[in-house]
Short mmCIF file of C-alpha atoms in Angstrom, two decimals:
data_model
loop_
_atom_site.label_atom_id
_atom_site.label_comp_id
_atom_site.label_asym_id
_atom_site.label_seq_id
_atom_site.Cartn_x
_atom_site.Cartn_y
_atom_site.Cartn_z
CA UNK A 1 0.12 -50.95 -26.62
CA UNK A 2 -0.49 -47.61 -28.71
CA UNK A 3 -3.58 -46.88 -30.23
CA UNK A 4 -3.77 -46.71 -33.49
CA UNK A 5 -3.54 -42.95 -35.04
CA UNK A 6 -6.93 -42.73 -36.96
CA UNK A 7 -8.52 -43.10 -32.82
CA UNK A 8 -6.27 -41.03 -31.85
CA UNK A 9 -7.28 -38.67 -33.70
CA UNK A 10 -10.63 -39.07 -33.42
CA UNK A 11 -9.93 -38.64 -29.85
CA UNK A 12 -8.52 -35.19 -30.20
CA UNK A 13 -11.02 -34.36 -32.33
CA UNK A 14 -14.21 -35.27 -29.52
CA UNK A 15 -12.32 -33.43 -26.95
CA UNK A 16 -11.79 -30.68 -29.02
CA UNK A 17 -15.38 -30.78 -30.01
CA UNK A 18 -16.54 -31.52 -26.40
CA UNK A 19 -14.69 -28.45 -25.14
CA UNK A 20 -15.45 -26.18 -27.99
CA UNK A 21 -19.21 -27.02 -26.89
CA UNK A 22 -18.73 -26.57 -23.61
CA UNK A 23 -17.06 -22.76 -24.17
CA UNK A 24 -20.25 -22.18 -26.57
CA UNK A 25 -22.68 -23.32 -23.95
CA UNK A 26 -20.87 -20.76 -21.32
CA UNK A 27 -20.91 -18.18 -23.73
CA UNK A 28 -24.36 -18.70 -24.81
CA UNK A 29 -24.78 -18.38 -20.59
CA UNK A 30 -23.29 -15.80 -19.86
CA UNK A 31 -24.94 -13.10 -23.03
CA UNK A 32 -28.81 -14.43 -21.59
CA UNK A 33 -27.40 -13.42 -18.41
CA UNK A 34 -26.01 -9.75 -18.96
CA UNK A 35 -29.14 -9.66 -21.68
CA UNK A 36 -31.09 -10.17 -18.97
CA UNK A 37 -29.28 -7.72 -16.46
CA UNK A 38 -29.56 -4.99 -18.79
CA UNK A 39 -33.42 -5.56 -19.42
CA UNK A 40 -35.21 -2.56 -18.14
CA UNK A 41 -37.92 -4.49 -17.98
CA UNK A 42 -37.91 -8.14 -17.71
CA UNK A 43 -39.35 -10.14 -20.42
CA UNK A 44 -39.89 -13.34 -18.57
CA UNK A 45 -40.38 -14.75 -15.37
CA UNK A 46 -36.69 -16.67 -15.86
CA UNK A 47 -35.14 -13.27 -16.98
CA UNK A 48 -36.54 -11.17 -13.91
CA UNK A 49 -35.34 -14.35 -11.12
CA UNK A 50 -32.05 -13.83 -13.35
CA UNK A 51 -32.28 -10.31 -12.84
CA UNK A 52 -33.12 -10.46 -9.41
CA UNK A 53 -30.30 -13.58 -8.54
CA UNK A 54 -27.56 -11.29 -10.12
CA UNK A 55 -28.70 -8.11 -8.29
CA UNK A 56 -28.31 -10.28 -4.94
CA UNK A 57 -25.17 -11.14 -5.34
CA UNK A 58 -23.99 -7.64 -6.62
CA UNK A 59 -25.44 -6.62 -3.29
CA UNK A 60 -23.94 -9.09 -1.21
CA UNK A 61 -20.68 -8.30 -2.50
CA UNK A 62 -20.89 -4.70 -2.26
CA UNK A 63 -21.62 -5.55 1.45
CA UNK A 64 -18.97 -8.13 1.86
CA UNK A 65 -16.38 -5.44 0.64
CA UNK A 66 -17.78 -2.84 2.67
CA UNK A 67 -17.32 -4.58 6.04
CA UNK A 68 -14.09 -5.69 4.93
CA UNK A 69 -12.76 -1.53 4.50
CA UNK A 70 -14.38 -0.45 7.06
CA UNK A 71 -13.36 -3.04 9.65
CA UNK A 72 -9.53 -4.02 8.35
CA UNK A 73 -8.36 -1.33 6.17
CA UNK A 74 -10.26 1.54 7.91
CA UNK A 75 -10.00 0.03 11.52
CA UNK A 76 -13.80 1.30 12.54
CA UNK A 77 -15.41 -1.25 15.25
CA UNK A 78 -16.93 -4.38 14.28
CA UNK A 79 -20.40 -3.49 15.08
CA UNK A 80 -21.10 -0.51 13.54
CA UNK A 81 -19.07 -1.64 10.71
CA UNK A 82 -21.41 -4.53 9.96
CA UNK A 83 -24.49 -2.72 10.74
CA UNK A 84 -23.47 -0.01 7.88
CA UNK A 85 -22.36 -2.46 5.51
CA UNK A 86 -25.57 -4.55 5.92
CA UNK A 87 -27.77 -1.42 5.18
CA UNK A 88 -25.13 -0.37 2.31
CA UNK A 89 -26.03 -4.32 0.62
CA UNK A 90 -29.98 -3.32 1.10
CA UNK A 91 -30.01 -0.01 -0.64
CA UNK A 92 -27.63 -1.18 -3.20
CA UNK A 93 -30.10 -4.16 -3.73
CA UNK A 94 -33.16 -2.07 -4.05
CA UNK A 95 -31.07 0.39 -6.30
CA UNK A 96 -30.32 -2.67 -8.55
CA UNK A 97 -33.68 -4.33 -8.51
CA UNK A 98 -35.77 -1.05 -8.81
CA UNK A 99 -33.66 1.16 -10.81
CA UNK A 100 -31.75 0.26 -14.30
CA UNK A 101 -30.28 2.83 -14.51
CA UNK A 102 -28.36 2.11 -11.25
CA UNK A 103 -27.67 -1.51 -12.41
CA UNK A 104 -25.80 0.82 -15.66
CA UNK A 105 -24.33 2.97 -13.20
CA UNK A 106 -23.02 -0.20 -11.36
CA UNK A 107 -21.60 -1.87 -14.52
CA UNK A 108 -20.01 1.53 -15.85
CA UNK A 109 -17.64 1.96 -12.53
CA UNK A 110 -15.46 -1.70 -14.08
CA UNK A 111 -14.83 0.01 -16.94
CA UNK A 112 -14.01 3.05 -15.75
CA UNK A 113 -11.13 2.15 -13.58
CA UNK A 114 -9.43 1.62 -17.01
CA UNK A 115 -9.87 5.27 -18.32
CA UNK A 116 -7.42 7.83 -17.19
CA UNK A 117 -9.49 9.00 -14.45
CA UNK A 118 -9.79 5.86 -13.38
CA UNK A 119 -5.77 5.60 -13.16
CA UNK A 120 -6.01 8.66 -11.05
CA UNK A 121 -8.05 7.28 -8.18
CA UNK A 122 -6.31 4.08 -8.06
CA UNK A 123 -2.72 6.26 -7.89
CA UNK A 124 -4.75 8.44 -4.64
CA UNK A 125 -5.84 5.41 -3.13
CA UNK A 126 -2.33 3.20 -3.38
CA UNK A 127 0.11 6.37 -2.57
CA UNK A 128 -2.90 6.81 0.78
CA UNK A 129 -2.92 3.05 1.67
CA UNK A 130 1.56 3.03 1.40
CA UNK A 131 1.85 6.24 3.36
CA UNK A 132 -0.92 4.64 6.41
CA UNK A 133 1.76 1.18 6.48
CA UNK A 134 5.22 2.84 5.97
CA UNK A 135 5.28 6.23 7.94
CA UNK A 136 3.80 5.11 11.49
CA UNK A 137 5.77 2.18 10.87
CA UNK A 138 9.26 3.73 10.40
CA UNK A 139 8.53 5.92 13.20
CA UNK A 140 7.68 3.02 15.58
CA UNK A 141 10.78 1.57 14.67
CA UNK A 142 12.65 5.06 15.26
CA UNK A 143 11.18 5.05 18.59
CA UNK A 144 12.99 1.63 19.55
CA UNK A 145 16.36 2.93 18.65
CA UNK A 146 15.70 5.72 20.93
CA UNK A 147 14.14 3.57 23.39
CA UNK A 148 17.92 1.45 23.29
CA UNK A 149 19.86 4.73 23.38
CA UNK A 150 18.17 5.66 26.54
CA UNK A 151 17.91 2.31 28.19
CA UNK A 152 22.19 2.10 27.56
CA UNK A 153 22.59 5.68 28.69
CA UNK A 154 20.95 4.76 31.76
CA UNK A 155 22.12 1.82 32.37
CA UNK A 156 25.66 3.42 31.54
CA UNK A 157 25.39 5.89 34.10
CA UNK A 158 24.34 3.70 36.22
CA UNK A 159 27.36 1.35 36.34
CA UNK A 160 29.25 4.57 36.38
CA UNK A 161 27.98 5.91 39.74
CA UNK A 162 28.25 2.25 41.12
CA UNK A 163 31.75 2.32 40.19
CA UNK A 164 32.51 5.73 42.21
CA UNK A 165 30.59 4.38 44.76
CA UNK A 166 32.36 1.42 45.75
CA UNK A 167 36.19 3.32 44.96
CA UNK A 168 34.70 5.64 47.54
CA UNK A 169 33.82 3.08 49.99
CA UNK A 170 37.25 1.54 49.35
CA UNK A 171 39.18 4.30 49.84
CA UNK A 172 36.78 4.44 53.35
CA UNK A 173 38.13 1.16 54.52
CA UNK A 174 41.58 2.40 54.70
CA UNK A 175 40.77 4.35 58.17
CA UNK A 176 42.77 7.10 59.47
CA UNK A 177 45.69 4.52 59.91
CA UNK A 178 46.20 5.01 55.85
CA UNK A 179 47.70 8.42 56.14
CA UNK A 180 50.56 7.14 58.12
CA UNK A 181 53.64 8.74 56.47
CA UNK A 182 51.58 11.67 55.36
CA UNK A 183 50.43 10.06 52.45
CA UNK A 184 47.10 8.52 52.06
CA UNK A 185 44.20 7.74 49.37
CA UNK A 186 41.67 10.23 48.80
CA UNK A 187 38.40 10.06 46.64
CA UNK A 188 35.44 12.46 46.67
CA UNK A 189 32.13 11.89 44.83
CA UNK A 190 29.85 14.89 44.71
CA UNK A 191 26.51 12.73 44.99
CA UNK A 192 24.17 15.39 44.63
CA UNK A 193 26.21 16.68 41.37
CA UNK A 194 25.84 12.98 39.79
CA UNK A 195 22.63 12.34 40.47
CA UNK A 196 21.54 16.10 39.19
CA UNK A 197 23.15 15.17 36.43
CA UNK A 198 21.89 11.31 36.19
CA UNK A 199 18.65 12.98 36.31
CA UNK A 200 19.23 15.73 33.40
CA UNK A 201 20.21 12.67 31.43
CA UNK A 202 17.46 10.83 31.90
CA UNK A 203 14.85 13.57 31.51
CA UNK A 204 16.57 14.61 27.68
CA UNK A 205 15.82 11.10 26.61
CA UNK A 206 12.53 10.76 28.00
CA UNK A 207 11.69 13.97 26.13
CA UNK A 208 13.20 12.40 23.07
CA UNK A 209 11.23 9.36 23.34
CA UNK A 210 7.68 11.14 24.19
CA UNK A 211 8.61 13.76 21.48
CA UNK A 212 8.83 10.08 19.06
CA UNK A 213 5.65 8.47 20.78
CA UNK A 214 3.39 11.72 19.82
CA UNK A 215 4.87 11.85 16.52
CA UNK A 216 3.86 8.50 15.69
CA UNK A 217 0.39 8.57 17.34
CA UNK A 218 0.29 11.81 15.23
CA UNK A 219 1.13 10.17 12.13
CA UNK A 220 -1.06 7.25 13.05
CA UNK A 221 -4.30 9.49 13.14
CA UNK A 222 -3.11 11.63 10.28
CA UNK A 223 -2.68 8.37 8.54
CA UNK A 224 -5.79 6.67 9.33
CA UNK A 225 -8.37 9.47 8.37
CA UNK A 226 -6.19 10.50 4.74
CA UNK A 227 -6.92 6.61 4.01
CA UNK A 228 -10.66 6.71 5.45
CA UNK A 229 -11.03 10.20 3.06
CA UNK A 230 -9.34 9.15 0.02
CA UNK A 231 -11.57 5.78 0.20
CA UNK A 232 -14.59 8.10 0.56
CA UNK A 233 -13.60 10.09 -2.49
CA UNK A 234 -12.44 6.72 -4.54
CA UNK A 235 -15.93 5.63 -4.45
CA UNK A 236 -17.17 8.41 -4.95
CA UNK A 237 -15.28 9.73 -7.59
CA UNK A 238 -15.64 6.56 -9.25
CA UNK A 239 -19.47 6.88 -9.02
CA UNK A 240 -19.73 10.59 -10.31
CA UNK A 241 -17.48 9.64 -13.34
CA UNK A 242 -19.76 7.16 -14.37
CA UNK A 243 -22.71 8.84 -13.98
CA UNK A 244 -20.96 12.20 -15.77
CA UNK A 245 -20.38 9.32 -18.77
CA UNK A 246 -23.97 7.75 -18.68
CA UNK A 247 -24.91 11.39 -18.65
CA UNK A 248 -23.30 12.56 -21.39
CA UNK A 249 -24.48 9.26 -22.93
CA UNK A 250 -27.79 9.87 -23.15
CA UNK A 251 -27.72 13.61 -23.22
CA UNK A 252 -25.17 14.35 -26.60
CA UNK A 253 -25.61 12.31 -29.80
CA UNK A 254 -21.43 13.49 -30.03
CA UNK A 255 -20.52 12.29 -26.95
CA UNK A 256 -18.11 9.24 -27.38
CA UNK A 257 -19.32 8.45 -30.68
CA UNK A 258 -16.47 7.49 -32.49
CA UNK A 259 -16.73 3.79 -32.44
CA UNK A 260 -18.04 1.22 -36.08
CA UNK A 261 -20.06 -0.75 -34.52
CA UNK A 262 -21.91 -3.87 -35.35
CA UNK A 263 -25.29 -1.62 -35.79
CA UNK A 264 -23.96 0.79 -37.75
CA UNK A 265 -22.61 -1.63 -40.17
CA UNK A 266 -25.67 -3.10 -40.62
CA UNK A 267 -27.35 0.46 -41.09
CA UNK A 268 -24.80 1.07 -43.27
CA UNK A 269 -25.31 -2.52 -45.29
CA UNK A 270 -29.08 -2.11 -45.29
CA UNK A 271 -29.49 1.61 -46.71
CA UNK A 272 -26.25 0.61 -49.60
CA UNK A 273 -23.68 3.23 -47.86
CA UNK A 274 -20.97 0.87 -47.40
CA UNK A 275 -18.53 2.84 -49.10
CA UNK A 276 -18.64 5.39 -46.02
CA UNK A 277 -16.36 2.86 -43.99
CA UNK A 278 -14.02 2.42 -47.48
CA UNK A 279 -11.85 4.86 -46.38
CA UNK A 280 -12.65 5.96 -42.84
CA UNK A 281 -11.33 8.30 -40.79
CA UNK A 282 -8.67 8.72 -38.56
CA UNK A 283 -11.41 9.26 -35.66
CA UNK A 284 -13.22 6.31 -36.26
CA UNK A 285 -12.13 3.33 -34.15
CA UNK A 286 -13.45 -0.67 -35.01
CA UNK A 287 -15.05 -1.56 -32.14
CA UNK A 288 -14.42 -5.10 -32.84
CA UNK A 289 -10.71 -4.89 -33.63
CA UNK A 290 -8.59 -5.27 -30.42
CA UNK A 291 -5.64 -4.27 -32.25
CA UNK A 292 -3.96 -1.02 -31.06
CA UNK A 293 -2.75 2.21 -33.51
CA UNK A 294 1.13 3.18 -33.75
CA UNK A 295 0.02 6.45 -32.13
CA UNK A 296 -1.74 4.30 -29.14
CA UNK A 297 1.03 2.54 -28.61
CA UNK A 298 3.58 5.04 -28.59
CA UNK A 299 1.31 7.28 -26.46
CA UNK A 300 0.87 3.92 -23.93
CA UNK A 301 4.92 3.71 -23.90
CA UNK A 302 5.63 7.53 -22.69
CA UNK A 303 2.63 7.09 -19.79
CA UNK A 304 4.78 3.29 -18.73
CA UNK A 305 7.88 5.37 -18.44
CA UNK A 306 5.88 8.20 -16.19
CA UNK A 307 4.73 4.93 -14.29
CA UNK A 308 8.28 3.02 -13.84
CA UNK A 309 9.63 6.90 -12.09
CA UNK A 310 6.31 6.14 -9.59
CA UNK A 311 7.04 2.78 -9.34
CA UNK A 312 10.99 3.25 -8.24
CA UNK A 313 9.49 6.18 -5.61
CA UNK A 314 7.45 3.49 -4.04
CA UNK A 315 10.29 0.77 -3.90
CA UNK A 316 12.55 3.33 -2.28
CA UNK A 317 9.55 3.96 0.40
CA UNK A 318 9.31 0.65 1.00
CA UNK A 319 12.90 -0.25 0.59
CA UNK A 320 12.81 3.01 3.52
CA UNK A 321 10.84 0.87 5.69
CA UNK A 322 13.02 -1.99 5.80
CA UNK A 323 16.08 -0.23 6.46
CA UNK A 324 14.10 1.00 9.38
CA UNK A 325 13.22 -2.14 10.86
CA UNK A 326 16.54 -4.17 10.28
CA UNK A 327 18.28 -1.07 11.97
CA UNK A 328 16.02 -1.30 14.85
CA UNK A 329 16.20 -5.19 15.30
CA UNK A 330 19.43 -4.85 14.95
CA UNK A 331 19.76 -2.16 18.08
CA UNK A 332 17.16 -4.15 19.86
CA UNK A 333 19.03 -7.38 19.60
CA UNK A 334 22.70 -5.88 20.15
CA UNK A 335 21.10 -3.96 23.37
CA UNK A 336 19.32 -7.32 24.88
CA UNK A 337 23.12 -9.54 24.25
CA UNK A 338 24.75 -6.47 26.38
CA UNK A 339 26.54 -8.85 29.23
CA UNK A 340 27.02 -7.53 32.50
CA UNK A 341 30.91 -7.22 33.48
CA UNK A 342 31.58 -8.54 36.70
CA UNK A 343 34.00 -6.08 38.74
CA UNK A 344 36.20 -7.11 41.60
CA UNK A 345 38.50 -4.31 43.64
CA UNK A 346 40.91 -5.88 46.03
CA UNK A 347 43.14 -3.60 47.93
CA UNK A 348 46.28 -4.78 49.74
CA UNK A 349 47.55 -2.36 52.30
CA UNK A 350 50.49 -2.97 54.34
CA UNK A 351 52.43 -0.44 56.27
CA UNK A 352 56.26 -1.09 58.05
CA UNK A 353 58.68 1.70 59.63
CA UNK A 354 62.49 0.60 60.15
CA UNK A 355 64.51 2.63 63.06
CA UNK A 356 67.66 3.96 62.70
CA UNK A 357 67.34 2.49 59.37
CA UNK A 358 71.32 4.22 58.28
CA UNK A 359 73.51 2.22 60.57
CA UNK A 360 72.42 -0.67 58.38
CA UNK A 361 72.94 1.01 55.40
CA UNK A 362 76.49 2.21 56.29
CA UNK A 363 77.27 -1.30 56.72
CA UNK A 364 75.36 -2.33 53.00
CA UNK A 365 72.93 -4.19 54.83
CA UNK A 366 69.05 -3.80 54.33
CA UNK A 367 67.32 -2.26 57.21
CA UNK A 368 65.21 -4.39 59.44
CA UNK A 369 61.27 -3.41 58.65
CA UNK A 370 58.82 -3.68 61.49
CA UNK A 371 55.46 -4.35 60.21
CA UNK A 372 53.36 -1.70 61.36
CA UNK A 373 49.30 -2.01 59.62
CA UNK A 374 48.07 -4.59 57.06
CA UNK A 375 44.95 -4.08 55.58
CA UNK A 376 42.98 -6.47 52.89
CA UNK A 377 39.60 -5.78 51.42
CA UNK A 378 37.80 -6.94 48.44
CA UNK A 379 34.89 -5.20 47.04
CA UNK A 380 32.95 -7.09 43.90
CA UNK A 381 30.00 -5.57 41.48
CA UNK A 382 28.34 -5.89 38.03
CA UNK A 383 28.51 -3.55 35.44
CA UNK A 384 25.50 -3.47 33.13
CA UNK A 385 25.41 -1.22 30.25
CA UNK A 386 21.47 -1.15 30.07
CA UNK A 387 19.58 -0.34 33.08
CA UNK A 388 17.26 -3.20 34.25
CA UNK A 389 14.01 -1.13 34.84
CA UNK A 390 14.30 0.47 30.62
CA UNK A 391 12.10 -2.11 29.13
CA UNK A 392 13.49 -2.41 25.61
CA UNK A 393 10.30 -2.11 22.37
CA UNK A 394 10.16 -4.93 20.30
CA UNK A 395 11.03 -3.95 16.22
CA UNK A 396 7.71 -3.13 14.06
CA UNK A 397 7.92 -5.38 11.45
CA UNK A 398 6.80 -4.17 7.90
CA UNK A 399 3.40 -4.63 7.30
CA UNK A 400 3.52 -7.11 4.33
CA UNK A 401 0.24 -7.30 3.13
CA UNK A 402 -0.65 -3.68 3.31
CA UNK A 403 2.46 -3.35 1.14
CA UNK A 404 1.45 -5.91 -1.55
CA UNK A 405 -1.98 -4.25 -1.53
CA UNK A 406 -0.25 -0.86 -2.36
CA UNK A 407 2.05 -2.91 -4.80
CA UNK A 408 -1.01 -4.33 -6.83
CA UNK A 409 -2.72 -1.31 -6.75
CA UNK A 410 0.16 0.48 -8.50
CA UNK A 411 0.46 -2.13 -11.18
CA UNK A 412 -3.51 -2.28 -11.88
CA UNK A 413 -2.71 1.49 -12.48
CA UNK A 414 0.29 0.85 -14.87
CA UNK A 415 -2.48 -1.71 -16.77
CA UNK A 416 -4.78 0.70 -16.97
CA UNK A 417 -2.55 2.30 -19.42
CA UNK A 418 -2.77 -0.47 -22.14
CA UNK A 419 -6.14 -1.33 -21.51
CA UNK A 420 -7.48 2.02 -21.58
CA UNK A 421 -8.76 1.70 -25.35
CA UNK A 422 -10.59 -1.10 -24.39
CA UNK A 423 -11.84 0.01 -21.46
CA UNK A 424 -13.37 3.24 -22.83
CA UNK A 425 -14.87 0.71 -25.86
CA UNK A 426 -16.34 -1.94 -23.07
CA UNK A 427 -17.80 0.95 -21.13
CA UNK A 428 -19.78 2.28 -24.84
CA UNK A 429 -20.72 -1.10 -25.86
CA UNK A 430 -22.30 -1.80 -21.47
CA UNK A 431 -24.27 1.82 -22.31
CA UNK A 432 -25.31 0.80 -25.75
CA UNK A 433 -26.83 -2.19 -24.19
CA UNK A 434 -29.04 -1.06 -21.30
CA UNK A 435 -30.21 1.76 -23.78
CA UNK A 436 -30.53 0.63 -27.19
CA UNK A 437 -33.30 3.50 -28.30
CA UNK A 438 -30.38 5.72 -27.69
CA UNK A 439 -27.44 3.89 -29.28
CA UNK A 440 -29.92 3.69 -32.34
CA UNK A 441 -30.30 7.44 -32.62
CA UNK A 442 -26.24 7.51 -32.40
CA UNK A 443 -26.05 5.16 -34.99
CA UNK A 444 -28.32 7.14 -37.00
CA UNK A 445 -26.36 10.71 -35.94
CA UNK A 446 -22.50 8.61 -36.62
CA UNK A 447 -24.65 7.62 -40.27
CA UNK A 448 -24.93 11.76 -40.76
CA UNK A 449 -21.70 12.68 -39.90
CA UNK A 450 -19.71 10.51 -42.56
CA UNK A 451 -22.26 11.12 -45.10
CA UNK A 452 -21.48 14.91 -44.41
CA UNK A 453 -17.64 13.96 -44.41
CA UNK A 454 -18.40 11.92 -47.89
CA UNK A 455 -20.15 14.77 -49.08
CA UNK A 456 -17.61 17.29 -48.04
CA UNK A 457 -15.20 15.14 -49.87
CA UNK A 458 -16.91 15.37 -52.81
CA UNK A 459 -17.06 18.77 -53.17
CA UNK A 460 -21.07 18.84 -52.61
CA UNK A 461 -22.73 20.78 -49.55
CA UNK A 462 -22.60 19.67 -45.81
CA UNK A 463 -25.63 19.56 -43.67
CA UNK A 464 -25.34 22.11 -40.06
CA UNK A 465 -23.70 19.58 -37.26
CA UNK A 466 -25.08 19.75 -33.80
CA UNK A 467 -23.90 21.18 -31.39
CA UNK A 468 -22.07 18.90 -28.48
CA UNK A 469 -22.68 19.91 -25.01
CA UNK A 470 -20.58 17.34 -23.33
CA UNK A 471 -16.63 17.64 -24.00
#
């Protein structure tokens, strides 16, 4: 039975309601929470346990993330590892708790992945975190095709000796009886010259292989401390550009000061200069207007195409890396399905003499043979084309994750190029609110400047600008 449609409308409506409330609610949480993470100085005992709470679990993060590059991505031992990441989550809690302008400093480096600087260090860190899973990883695999070449060379020469070896001892049987009629069998192996050369053989490929093995332990190390650098300078690269911005911040009344924001419009509304912001400038940007310029967007379009040319460079690497391991599972697999051929030699001698073997023949008869030797011998061995003591290495499988890692890494990069706008305007409006003294006096100086710009406009005299000391 179907309800009627006034209650089920009414129904919408409540859960409509109900959820609208609920968003409201979590909004309404979530500002007294970063209100009261940007207090310099709590106003409450429920603000400073907020404060405190939030700091916590910043710090406890901070650690968890820590332990977890240090120990997986950076492969230091687990010990140490832990013991550094534990005292990284204390100092980085006392830094929160203590200092505000470290809890700033803490909230700028989010933003600042956006900016173009940003973009830079996550470009380092994903071309150093591809490079420490592909090259190692394509030279392991190398290293098993050489590891089959020798191990069939080997095994190759091997069967080949064995094979002159048992002619030899073949021919041997016969005896001195088999040079009856002065024809006989005869077959010579140098032994010294085979195995001389047996052993050249085997030394080139063992120089091959250990040329490979140091390569790769090489690249390994190379690998390992490019990643374990470039990590060191992410973070702190990240850290120094946000400090150079919260510097600049408070420092030059210039300094990113190009956004309408809700205070000045109220300055603006309260001293009756409205029609500043009639016709504004092509500098000033609405904070509160998401929407990007035709210039933005063209601008984001040409960076995307500089990003899909980095993007095809690191599908060919790891389209590189695949190639490499299908080739060397491939080798592996064809080397291990080798069969051995069994050989068998049989040799039939028999010898018969005939006397006065023309009166016969002048009377077209055959002549009577006389069997004289008969010899039978049968000789049986294996021929293997890989040599039993060349163990064969297993195929390094692409390291998957690592990969992905590198993958996301690349696209958060390409993001960063659409979201840069906003990122620069989120990481004003998180300064503006741990300082508000100082985004007032901005407000004031932004008030100045188009007033001068009105004025200039007008045709009346401009006031002397200041001076910026950050670019």
């Amino acid at each position: 039975m179907r309800p009627p449609r006034g209650t089920l409308e009414h129904l919408i409506r409540t859960r409509w309601r109900y959820w609208y409330l609920g968003l409201r609610k979590a909004l309404a949480l979530l500002q007294a929470t970063w209100i009261a993470y940007s207090k310099p100085i709590p106003a409450s005992c429920g603000q400073l346990l907020t404060q405190v709470l939030l700091c916590g679990a910043l710090a406890l993060a901070a650690a968890s993330l820590t332990y977890c590059w240090l120990a997986s991505s950076l492969l230091y031992p687990l010990r140490p590892s832990a013991v550094v990441a534990t005292v990284c989550g204390l100092l980085a809690f006392l830094g929160l708790v203590l200092v505000p302008p470290a809890r700033c400093l803490f909230a700028l480096s989010v933003p600042t992945l956006g900016t173009e600087q940003g973009r830079r260090l996550l470009l380092s860190w994903s071309t150093a975190t591809l490079t420490v899973a592909v090259v190692p990883n394509v030279l392991a695999n190398l290293r098993a095709a050489g590891q089959v070449l020798r191990c069939v060379t080997e095994g190759s020469l091997e069967s080949l000796l064995n094979t002159t070896h048992w002619l030899q001892t073949g021919s041997q049987a016969l005896g001195p009886d088999g040079q009856a009629g002065s024809q006989g069998l005869t077959l010579q192996a140098q032994g010294d010259s085979a195995a001389a050369f047996r052993l050249h053989v085997l030394r080139v490929t063992q120089q091959v292989l250990e040329d490979f093995s140091s390569l790769e332990s090489s690249a390994r190390v190379v690998a390992l401390g490019t990643q374990r650098v470039v990590t060191g300078l992410f973070m702190l690269g990240l850290l120094l550009d946000s400090a150079w911005y919260l510097h600049c911040y408070l420092t030059d009344l210039r300094f990113d000061n190009i956004y309408a924001t809700r205070q000045l419009t109220q300055r603006l509304a309260e001293v009756g200069a409205t029609h500043l912001t009639a016709s504004p400038p092509a500098w000033l940007l609405w904070a509160a207007r998401p929407r990007l310029s035709q210039a933005e967007l063209l601008s984001c379009l040409v960076r995307l195409g500089l990003f899909t040319l980095l993007l095809l460079a690191m599908a060919v690497t790891v389209a590189l890396d695949h190639v490499a391991f299908l080739l060397a599972q491939a080798a592996v697999g064809w080397a291990r399905e080798l069969p051995a051929v069994p050989v068998t030699l049989t040799i039939k001698y028999d010898a018969k003499y005939t006397v006065l073997g023309f009166i016969p023949f002048l009377f077209n008869q055959a002549p009577p043979e006389n069997p004289y030797l008969s010899a039978h011998n049968s000789f049986q061995w294996e021929l293997r084309f890989t040599a039993p003591g060349c163990p064969l290495l297993p195929a390094q499988r692409p390291h998957t994750a690592t990969l992905l890692a590198a993958g996301a890494l690349q696209l958060v990069a390409c993001s960063t190029v659409l979201l840069e706008t906003y990122a620069r305007r989120l990481r004003h409006s998180i300064a503006a609110s741990f300082f508000r003294t100082q985004e007032a006096r901005r407000v004031r100086h932004l008030h100045a400047r188009l007033q001068r710009r009105y004025d200039r406009h007008r045709g009346q005299p401009a006031q002397p600008q200041d001076a910026s000391s950050c670019s």
